[in-house]
Amino acid sequence: MSQKAQIGVTGLAVMGRNLARNFARHGHTVALHNRSYGRTKELVEEFGHEGTFLPAETAEQFVASLERPRRVVIMVKAGPATDAVIDEFAPLLEEGDMLIDAGNAHYADTRRREAALKAKGLHFVGAGVSGGEEGALHGPSIMPGGPKESYEALGPLLEDIAAKVDGEACCVHVGPDGAGHFVKMVHNGIEYADMQLIAEAYDLLRQVGGYSPADIAGIFQGWNEGRLGSYLIEITAEVLKQVDAATGKPFVDVVLDRAEQKGTGRWTVQAALDLGVPVSGIAESVFARAISGGVTEREAAVAADLPGPTGGGGHTGDLQADVEQALFASKIVAYAQGFQQIQAASKEYGWDIDPGAMAKIWRAGCIIRAKFLDFIKQAYDKNPALPTLLVDSYFQDAVAGAQDAWRRVVVTAAQQGIPAPGFSSALAYYDSLRAKRLPAALIQGQRDFFGAHTYHRVDKPGSFHTLWAAEGRPEVDA
Ligand SMILES: NC(=O)C1=CN([C@@H]2O[C@H](COP(=O)(O)OP(=O)(O)OC[C@H]3O[C@@H](n4cnc5c(N)ncnc54)[C@H](OP(=O)(O)O)[C@@H]3O)[C@@H](O)[C@H]2O)C=CC1
Ligand SMILES: O=C(CO)[C@H](O)[C@H](O)COP(=O)(O)O
């Protein structure tokens, strides 16, 4: 074969197909491969005119069609499918070649794969890609990890196809081994929290304010012009505008209220628990999806007619304005928690992730793209070691201005029996952080009482234990 491809894509379902087209549209010759040849054939038949594609029926043909060092993008289902593809391709590759897993892999799998392939002289790059089908084609946000030197050969191609903000690509080398997939995972966790908060805003406007889905679409369109401007607010307005053709009812009223999940939100929470980072907003959003899908429990509770509030008036204040404030403040908390998790993992694994750079590459192309990411970037540019976004002046002022409205919204939700786990847990997190004393001292006392777990004192160093069963309960050094 004379002509060689600069990059190859294996796995040509919605994401891989559009990434391949995106590379081709940017003038790169793209080798194509898929487990079943049908998808490869279809891509060339439908979109062959968009650039130069080298379709291959077998892994051997595919590898032979790539220039050295070979760059092979894998875009298949996470888990065993990815391992199967790696096992198929690795023996065909040579030292210095690159396997780029652009799927939603778990970062621990990426660390394992990177170490195994490194021993064979291959570069394994776990690259998070966000933006869905459209983003893959028109410019996703790309979060590549893996060895820094692989970025020299790979980065320019990824930057070519990535989304751009003021001419700057939404793609940067995140850090070694699993750093890219970790950041993509937290991106998805934040996506879950953002979606949950938007859903709660909709629910309160509908149930408390009596607005119709079409009215709320209009409200969200208005918010999208302001500080809440984001892809998720924009598409929410579109979803709320949708009318079911068969029944004439709002689309949201004919869809089962059971949110599904593929697992990246759950992974985020599991990783956060291991790191000891309280990502309560993300956790509540994962649990809210689980509750929505808990059909047996929900049906039992409805059948038992579990009582709701007996009193409680309407909302005191301007509901629309208050919900906007609650949404903005809760969203800040969710992002603050997600960034804290990235910083904790960076420290744990020695990844040296620049949080400002993450905010920068999320400004376009990805699902959580939002106007306020500019402010997050600025906050970390000012202070890369910021302990929490909540103490940055922009966010501190925003939350200070929002908090009265936020509290009114949480009170209304509680009084009217409307679940708002995202809003209320974010507020509890905020109040926990700003509390001068938390009731944790009492918990320390309880732990010491039943398990001699010891405690520290406010007035002197050291560990102490109280002899709770002894007369006079004396305190001893532990
Ligand atoms: N869809 C989205 O919006 C996004 C998806 N992602 C991630 O991108 C990846 C691809 O997603 P998507 O395009 O939706 O496709 P799917 O996740 O539906 O995966 C389908 C692809 O995987 C291939 N495949 C499945 N099992 C195997 C196997 N054992 N060996 C070889 N190939 C296999 C299929 O081949 P075949 O055609 O032969 O069945 C097909 O090409 C996933 O990891 C996903 O999580 C990331 C961001 C957004
Ligand atoms: O990666 C993505 C966007 O960046 C996917 O859209 C995301 O995986 C969807 O997740 P879920 O199905 O769990 O809601």
mmCIF file of C-alpha atoms and ligand atoms in Angstrom, residues 104 129-132 184 187-188 191-192 260-264 289 367, ligand 2:
data_model
loop_
_atom_site.group_PDB
_atom_site.id
_atom_site.type_symbol
_atom_site.label_atom_id
_atom_site.label_comp_id
_atom_site.label_asym_id
_atom_site.label_seq_id
_atom_site.Cartn_x
_atom_site.Cartn_y
_atom_site.Cartn_z
ATOM 1 C CA ASN A 104 -15.189 6.478 28.600
ATOM 2 C CA VAL A 129 -13.578 12.990 24.737
ATOM 3 C CA SER A 130 -16.724 14.962 25.426
ATOM 4 C CA GLY A 131 -19.316 16.546 23.197
ATOM 5 C CA GLY A 132 -21.423 13.608 22.102
ATOM 6 C CA LYS A 184 -13.245 13.074 31.871
ATOM 7 C CA HIS A 187 -16.474 16.049 33.920
ATOM 8 C CA ASN A 188 -19.280 13.504 33.651
ATOM 9 C CA GLU A 191 -22.560 16.809 34.181
ATOM 10 C CA TYR A 192 -24.787 14.608 36.369
ATOM 11 C CA GLU A 260 -30.736 5.886 33.378
ATOM 12 C CA GLN A 261 -26.963 5.911 33.665
ATOM 13 C CA LYS A 262 -23.998 4.234 32.064
ATOM 14 C CA GLY A 263 -21.756 4.511 35.110
ATOM 15 C CA THR A 264 -19.354 7.445 34.927
ATOM 16 C CA ARG A 289 -31.203 8.761 39.333
ATOM 17 C CA ILE A 367 -21.427 18.773 27.565
HETATM 18 O O1 LIG B 2 -19.603 10.980 28.155
HETATM 19 C C1 LIG B 2 -20.620 11.535 27.853
HETATM 20 C C2 LIG B 2 -20.666 13.001 27.658
HETATM 21 O O2 LIG B 2 -19.497 13.618 27.963
HETATM 22 C C3 LIG B 2 -21.900 10.742 27.772
HETATM 23 O O3 LIG B 2 -22.877 11.481 27.146
HETATM 24 C C4 LIG B 2 -22.259 10.299 29.143
HETATM 25 O O4 LIG B 2 -21.584 9.060 29.340
HETATM 26 C C5 LIG B 2 -23.685 10.020 29.381
HETATM 27 O O5 LIG B 2 -23.714 9.401 30.621
HETATM 28 P P1 LIG B 2 -24.986 8.665 31.212
HETATM 29 O O6 LIG B 2 -25.491 7.741 30.121
HETATM 30 O O7 LIG B 2 -24.450 7.930 32.386
HETATM 31 O O8 LIG B 2 -25.970 9.741 31.539
#
